[in-house]
CSV table of C-alpha atoms in Angstrom, one decimal:
chain,number,residue,atom,x,y,z
A,1,MET,CA,87.0,136.4,119.1
A,2,PRO,CA,86.1,134.5,115.9
A,3,THR,CA,83.4,131.4,115.8
A,4,PRO,CA,85.1,128.5,115.9
A,5,GLN,CA,84.9,126.1,112.8
A,6,PRO,CA,83.0,123.4,112.7
A,7,VAL,CA,83.6,119.8,113.3
A,8,ARG,CA,82.4,118.3,110.8
A,9,VAL,CA,81.2,114.8,111.5
A,10,PHE,CA,79.7,111.8,109.4
A,11,ILE,CA,78.6,108.8,110.8
A,12,GLY,CA,77.8,105.5,109.5
A,13,SER,CA,74.8,103.4,110.9
A,14,GLY,CA,71.0,102.4,110.1
A,15,GLU,CA,68.2,101.7,111.7
A,16,ALA,CA,69.4,99.2,113.9
A,17,SER,CA,72.1,101.4,114.8
A,18,LEU,CA,69.3,103.5,116.6
A,19,LEU,CA,70.4,103.4,119.8
A,20,GLU,CA,74.0,103.0,119.4
A,21,ARG,CA,74.7,106.5,116.6
A,22,LYS,CA,72.5,108.1,119.6
A,23,THR,CA,74.9,107.1,122.0
A,24,LEU,CA,77.9,108.4,120.5
A,25,ILE,CA,76.4,111.9,119.0
A,26,HIS,CA,76.0,112.5,122.7
A,27,SER,CA,79.5,111.5,123.5
A,28,LEU,CA,80.4,113.6,120.8
A,29,ARG,CA,78.4,116.6,122.0
A,30,LYS,CA,79.1,115.8,125.6
A,31,HIS,CA,82.9,116.3,125.5
A,32,THR,CA,83.4,119.4,123.2
A,33,ARG,CA,82.1,123.4,123.2
A,34,ARG,CA,82.8,123.6,119.4
A,35,PRO,CA,79.4,123.4,117.2
A,36,LEU,CA,79.2,120.0,115.8
A,37,ASP,CA,77.9,119.7,112.1
A,38,LEU,CA,76.6,116.3,111.9
A,39,TYR,CA,75.5,113.3,109.2
A,40,VAL,CA,74.5,110.6,109.5
A,41,PHE,CA,74.8,107.9,106.8
A,42,ASN,CA,70.9,105.6,106.9
A,43,GLY,CA,72.4,102.9,105.4
A,44,THR,CA,68.3,101.2,105.6
A,45,HIS,CA,67.1,104.0,103.7
A,46,ASN,CA,69.9,105.0,101.3
A,47,ALA,CA,69.8,108.2,103.2
A,48,ILE,CA,72.1,111.3,104.3
A,49,GLU,CA,69.9,113.0,108.1
A,50,HIS,CA,72.1,116.4,107.9
A,51,ASN,CA,70.9,118.2,111.8
A,52,ASP,CA,67.7,119.2,112.1
A,53,GLU,CA,67.2,118.8,108.5
A,54,ALA,CA,64.8,116.1,106.3
A,55,PRO,CA,66.8,113.2,105.2
A,56,VAL,CA,67.8,113.8,101.4
A,57,LEU,CA,69.0,110.4,98.7
A,58,ALA,CA,72.4,109.8,99.3
A,59,ASN,CA,73.9,109.9,96.0
A,60,LEU,CA,74.9,106.4,95.1
A,61,PRO,CA,73.8,104.0,92.7
A,62,LEU,CA,72.1,100.6,94.3
A,63,TRP,CA,74.5,98.1,92.8
A,64,ILE,CA,76.9,99.9,95.0
A,65,LYS,CA,75.4,100.2,98.0
A,66,TYR,CA,74.2,96.3,97.8
A,67,ARG,CA,78.5,95.7,98.1
A,68,ASN,CA,78.6,97.5,101.4
A,69,PHE,CA,80.3,94.6,104.1
A,70,THR,CA,77.8,97.0,106.7
A,71,GLU,CA,74.8,98.3,105.7
A,72,PHE,CA,76.4,101.7,105.6
A,73,SER,CA,80.7,100.6,104.8
A,74,ASN,CA,80.6,102.0,101.4
A,75,TYR,CA,78.5,105.7,102.7
A,76,ARG,CA,82.3,106.9,103.7
A,77,TRP,CA,83.5,107.2,100.4
A,78,LEU,CA,81.1,109.9,99.5
A,79,ILE,CA,82.1,112.4,101.8
A,80,PRO,CA,84.7,114.3,99.5
A,81,GLU,CA,81.8,115.1,96.7
A,82,ILE,CA,79.4,115.3,100.4
A,83,CYS,CA,82.1,118.5,100.8
A,84,GLY,CA,82.3,119.8,98.3
A,85,TYR,CA,85.8,119.0,98.3
A,86,GLU,CA,86.5,121.6,100.5
A,87,GLY,CA,88.2,121.3,104.2
A,88,ARG,CA,88.4,118.5,106.5
A,89,ALA,CA,85.9,116.2,107.1
A,90,ILE,CA,86.0,112.6,110.5
A,91,PHE,CA,83.8,110.0,109.5
A,92,LEU,CA,83.0,107.9,112.9
A,93,ASP,CA,80.9,104.2,112.7
A,94,SER,CA,78.2,104.1,114.8
A,95,ASP,CA,80.0,101.2,117.8
A,96,MET,CA,81.8,104.1,119.6
A,97,VAL,CA,82.3,106.5,122.5
A,98,CYS,CA,83.6,109.4,122.2
A,99,LEU,CA,85.7,110.3,125.7
A,100,ALA,CA,87.7,113.6,125.2
A,101,ASP,CA,86.9,116.8,122.6
A,102,ILE,CA,87.4,115.3,118.6
A,103,GLY,CA,87.7,119.1,117.7
A,104,GLU,CA,91.3,118.1,118.8
A,105,LEU,CA,90.9,115.7,116.2
A,106,PHE,CA,90.0,117.3,113.5
A,107,ASP,CA,92.4,120.0,113.9
A,108,ALA,CA,94.8,117.2,114.2
A,109,ASP,CA,98.1,118.0,112.1
A,110,MET,CA,98.2,115.9,108.8
A,111,GLY,CA,101.7,116.1,107.2
A,112,GLY,CA,100.3,117.2,104.0
A,113,CYS,CA,97.9,113.3,104.6
A,114,ALA,CA,94.8,113.1,102.5
A,115,MET,CA,93.5,110.6,104.9
A,116,LEU,CA,94.4,109.8,108.7
A,117,ALA,CA,93.1,106.5,109.9
A,118,LYS,CA,93.7,103.6,111.9
A,119,ALA,CA,97.4,101.8,111.1
A,120,GLU,CA,98.3,98.4,110.8
A,121,ALA,CA,94.8,97.6,112.2
A,122,TYR,CA,94.2,94.0,111.6
A,123,LYS,CA,97.2,91.7,112.7
A,124,GLY,CA,99.4,89.6,109.9
A,125,ALA,CA,97.8,92.5,107.5
A,126,SER,CA,99.6,95.7,106.0
A,127,ALA,CA,96.3,97.8,106.1
A,128,TRP,CA,94.5,101.1,107.4
A,129,GLY,CA,91.7,100.7,110.3
A,130,MET,CA,89.0,103.1,108.6
A,131,SER,CA,86.3,103.0,110.9
A,132,ASN,CA,87.8,106.5,112.2
A,133,VAL,CA,88.9,108.6,109.3
A,134,LEU,CA,90.3,112.0,109.3
A,135,PHE,CA,89.6,113.4,105.6
A,136,ASP,CA,91.7,116.2,103.8
A,137,CYS,CA,88.1,116.4,101.3
A,138,SER,CA,90.7,118.7,98.6
A,139,GLN,CA,92.5,115.4,98.1
A,140,CYS,CA,90.1,112.9,98.1
A,141,ARG,CA,88.1,111.6,94.8
A,142,PHE,CA,86.8,107.9,95.0
A,143,PRO,CA,86.0,106.7,91.6
A,144,LEU,CA,83.3,104.7,93.1
A,145,GLU,CA,81.9,103.1,90.0
A,146,GLU,CA,85.3,102.5,88.4
A,147,ILE,CA,86.4,101.1,91.9
A,148,PHE,CA,84.3,98.3,92.1
A,149,ARG,CA,84.4,97.7,87.8
A,150,GLN,CA,88.2,96.8,88.9
A,151,ILE,CA,87.6,95.0,92.0
A,152,ASP,CA,84.7,92.7,89.6
A,153,ALA,CA,87.6,92.7,87.3
A,154,GLY,CA,90.2,91.1,90.1
A,155,LEU,CA,92.8,93.7,90.5
A,156,TYR,CA,92.1,94.1,94.3
A,157,SER,CA,89.4,93.5,96.8
A,158,ASN,CA,86.7,94.7,98.3
A,159,THR,CA,88.4,94.5,101.9
A,160,ASP,CA,91.2,95.4,99.8
A,161,PHE,CA,89.5,98.7,99.6
A,162,HIS,CA,88.1,99.5,102.5
A,163,GLN,CA,91.2,98.8,104.5
A,164,MET,CA,93.3,101.1,101.9
A,165,THR,CA,96.0,97.5,101.4
A,166,PRO,CA,98.7,97.6,98.9
A,167,ARG,CA,97.3,95.9,96.4
A,168,PHE,CA,94.7,98.6,95.8
A,169,LEU,CA,96.8,101.5,97.0
A,170,GLU,CA,98.8,100.3,93.5
A,171,HIS,CA,95.6,101.8,91.4
A,172,HIS,CA,95.5,104.9,93.5
A,173,PRO,CA,97.6,106.3,95.5
A,174,TYR,CA,95.9,108.0,98.0
A,175,ARG,CA,98.0,109.1,100.8
A,176,LEU,CA,97.2,107.8,104.3
A,177,GLY,CA,98.7,108.7,107.5
A,178,PRO,CA,98.9,107.4,110.8
A,179,LEU,CA,96.0,108.2,113.2
A,180,ASP,CA,96.9,108.8,116.9
A,181,PRO,CA,96.0,105.3,118.1
A,182,ALA,CA,93.8,106.9,121.5
A,183,TRP,CA,91.5,108.4,118.8
A,184,ASN,CA,90.3,104.4,117.9
A,185,SER,CA,90.6,101.8,120.1
A,186,PHE,CA,89.6,98.7,120.0
A,187,ASP,CA,87.6,97.4,122.6
A,188,ARG,CA,89.9,98.8,125.0
A,189,PHE,CA,90.1,101.5,127.4
A,190,GLU,CA,92.9,102.8,129.4
A,191,GLN,CA,94.3,105.9,130.5
A,192,GLY,CA,94.9,108.5,127.7
A,193,THR,CA,91.9,107.1,125.5
A,194,ARG,CA,90.1,109.1,123.6
A,195,LEU,CA,87.8,106.7,122.1
A,196,ILE,CA,86.6,103.4,122.5
A,197,HIS,CA,85.3,101.3,119.6
A,198,TYR,CA,83.3,97.6,120.4
A,199,THR,CA,83.9,95.7,118.1
A,200,ASN,CA,83.9,92.3,119.0
A,201,LEU,CA,80.3,91.7,117.7
A,202,ARG,CA,79.7,89.2,120.5
A,203,THR,CA,80.0,91.1,123.7
A,204,GLN,CA,78.8,94.8,122.0
A,205,PRO,CA,77.0,95.6,124.9
A,206,TRP,CA,74.0,96.5,123.8
A,207,LYS,CA,72.8,93.8,122.4
A,208,PHE,CA,75.2,90.8,124.5
A,209,PRO,CA,76.3,91.1,128.2
A,210,GLY,CA,79.8,90.4,128.7
A,211,HIS,CA,82.5,92.9,127.0
A,212,VAL,CA,84.9,94.2,130.1
A,213,HIS,CA,84.5,98.5,128.9
A,214,GLU,CA,80.4,97.3,129.2
A,215,ASP,CA,79.9,100.2,131.8
A,216,LEU,CA,81.2,103.0,129.8
A,217,TRP,CA,79.2,102.3,127.2
A,218,PHE,CA,75.6,102.6,129.5
A,219,ARG,CA,76.8,105.0,131.0
A,220,SER,CA,77.3,106.8,128.4
A,221,PHE,CA,73.4,105.4,126.9
A,222,GLU,CA,71.7,106.5,129.8
A,223,ASP,CA,73.6,110.1,129.7
A,224,ALA,CA,71.9,110.2,126.6
A,225,ARG,CA,68.3,109.3,127.8
A,226,LYS,CA,68.4,111.2,130.2
A,227,ALA,CA,69.1,113.8,128.4
A,228,GLY,CA,66.4,113.2,126.2
A,229,VAL,CA,69.3,112.4,122.7
A,230,ILE,CA,67.3,108.2,122.9
A,231,SER,CA,63.6,108.5,124.1
A,232,ALA,CA,61.6,106.2,125.0
A,233,GLN,CA,60.1,105.7,121.4
A,234,ASP,CA,63.9,105.5,120.4
A,235,VAL,CA,64.1,102.3,122.8
A,236,ASP,CA,60.6,100.7,122.2
A,237,LYS,CA,61.1,100.7,118.3
A,238,THR,CA,64.9,99.5,118.6
A,239,LEU,CA,63.3,96.8,120.9
A,240,SER,CA,60.4,95.9,119.3
A,241,ARG,CA,62.7,94.9,116.0
A,242,GLY,CA,64.9,93.1,117.8
A,243,TYR,CA,67.8,95.3,117.6
A,244,ALA,CA,69.5,95.1,120.9
A,245,ARG,CA,69.2,93.2,124.1
A,246,GLN,CA,65.4,93.3,125.1
A,247,ASP,CA,67.3,93.9,128.9
A,248,ILE,CA,69.2,96.6,128.1
A,249,LEU,CA,67.0,99.5,130.7
A,250,ASP,CA,68.2,97.4,132.9
A,251,PRO,CA,70.8,95.1,132.0
A,252,VAL,CA,72.1,92.1,133.4
A,253,ARG,CA,76.4,92.7,133.8
A,254,GLY,CA,79.1,90.5,133.2
A,255,SER,CA,80.5,87.4,131.0
A,256,VAL,CA,78.4,85.4,129.3
A,257,ALA,CA,80.9,83.9,126.9
A,258,GLY,CA,83.6,82.6,128.6
A,259,SER,CA,84.8,79.6,130.1
A,260,GLY,CA,84.3,78.9,134.5
A,261,GLY,CA,81.2,77.2,136.7
A,262,GLY,CA,78.4,79.0,138.6
A,263,ARG,CA,79.1,82.3,138.5
A,264,ARG,CA,78.5,82.4,134.3
A,265,LYS,CA,75.8,79.8,134.9
A,266,ARG,CA,74.2,82.7,137.1
A,267,SER,CA,74.7,85.2,135.2
A,268,PHE,CA,72.7,83.1,131.8
A,269,LYS,CA,70.2,82.2,134.4
A,270,GLN,CA,69.2,85.7,135.2
A,271,PHE,CA,70.2,87.3,131.6
A,272,ARG,CA,68.1,84.7,129.8
A,273,ARG,CA,64.9,85.4,133.4
A,274,SER,CA,65.0,89.2,132.4
A,275,VAL,CA,64.4,88.4,128.2
A,276,LEU,CA,62.0,86.6,128.8
A,277,GLN,CA,60.5,89.1,131.9
A,278,ALA,CA,60.3,91.8,128.5
A,279,LEU,CA,58.7,89.7,126.7
A,280,GLY,CA,55.8,89.0,129.1
A,281,LEU,CA,57.0,84.7,129.0
A,282,ARG,CA,58.5,85.6,133.0
A,283,LYS,CA,56.0,82.3,134.4
A,284,HIS,CA,57.6,80.2,131.2
A,285,ALA,CA,61.0,80.6,132.5
A,286,ALA,CA,63.3,77.7,134.6
């Protein structure tokens, strides 16, 4: 039997998202028997980390890096070039958990499209959600310097580019098709969800209590720790830099951001106490 083609996955990340990135990577590996060819865009260092190889500098002009919405926004457009404009590749944001075989997405029928992405991702806008993209690299070339000069000239906006709106596509007519929505479920989990994306920055479980599906993320995080994918050093470094909630190893569950009485107040008090304890300031807690 021939060896299956490796599933080529690129993850957008940075030093601040180390824990969620490694949680995602473990979830990808856990649910597939296919070999994975993993690339991490580390926007903090303008670097690409490929499997277990030493990091290399990304071929992204500094003035374009500075136009990122996040640390890694513009790196996804390098993917076809990195792949030699051949084959397929998947791009994922780091704030996701995969719940199914990523090989199924990699092998999806693209119907001749250059990219599959989340259709009508944002209310009131004809826009694509590009946080999970399946690329046909042979059909995708992104002349970034030209694109950003056109942005500066007012032909379209950076948002138009990153959401592939009609205004952008008038100038660069890439053909996009709809990704199965189960592969990019914004903050929701239901029967059939293949990948959940924690998009609400105020309730991302590794930062704050209150996400309705926080338990799902913490189970994935603990799986990654037990498997040795996330080390004690990873956790210590993340906490010392303030990139995650200080009680992440023993998290307070439940909403502190919603409305309503005693439970919310007790949850907040418990959360505050745990944070102060972790910082060695417990004696000052009220």
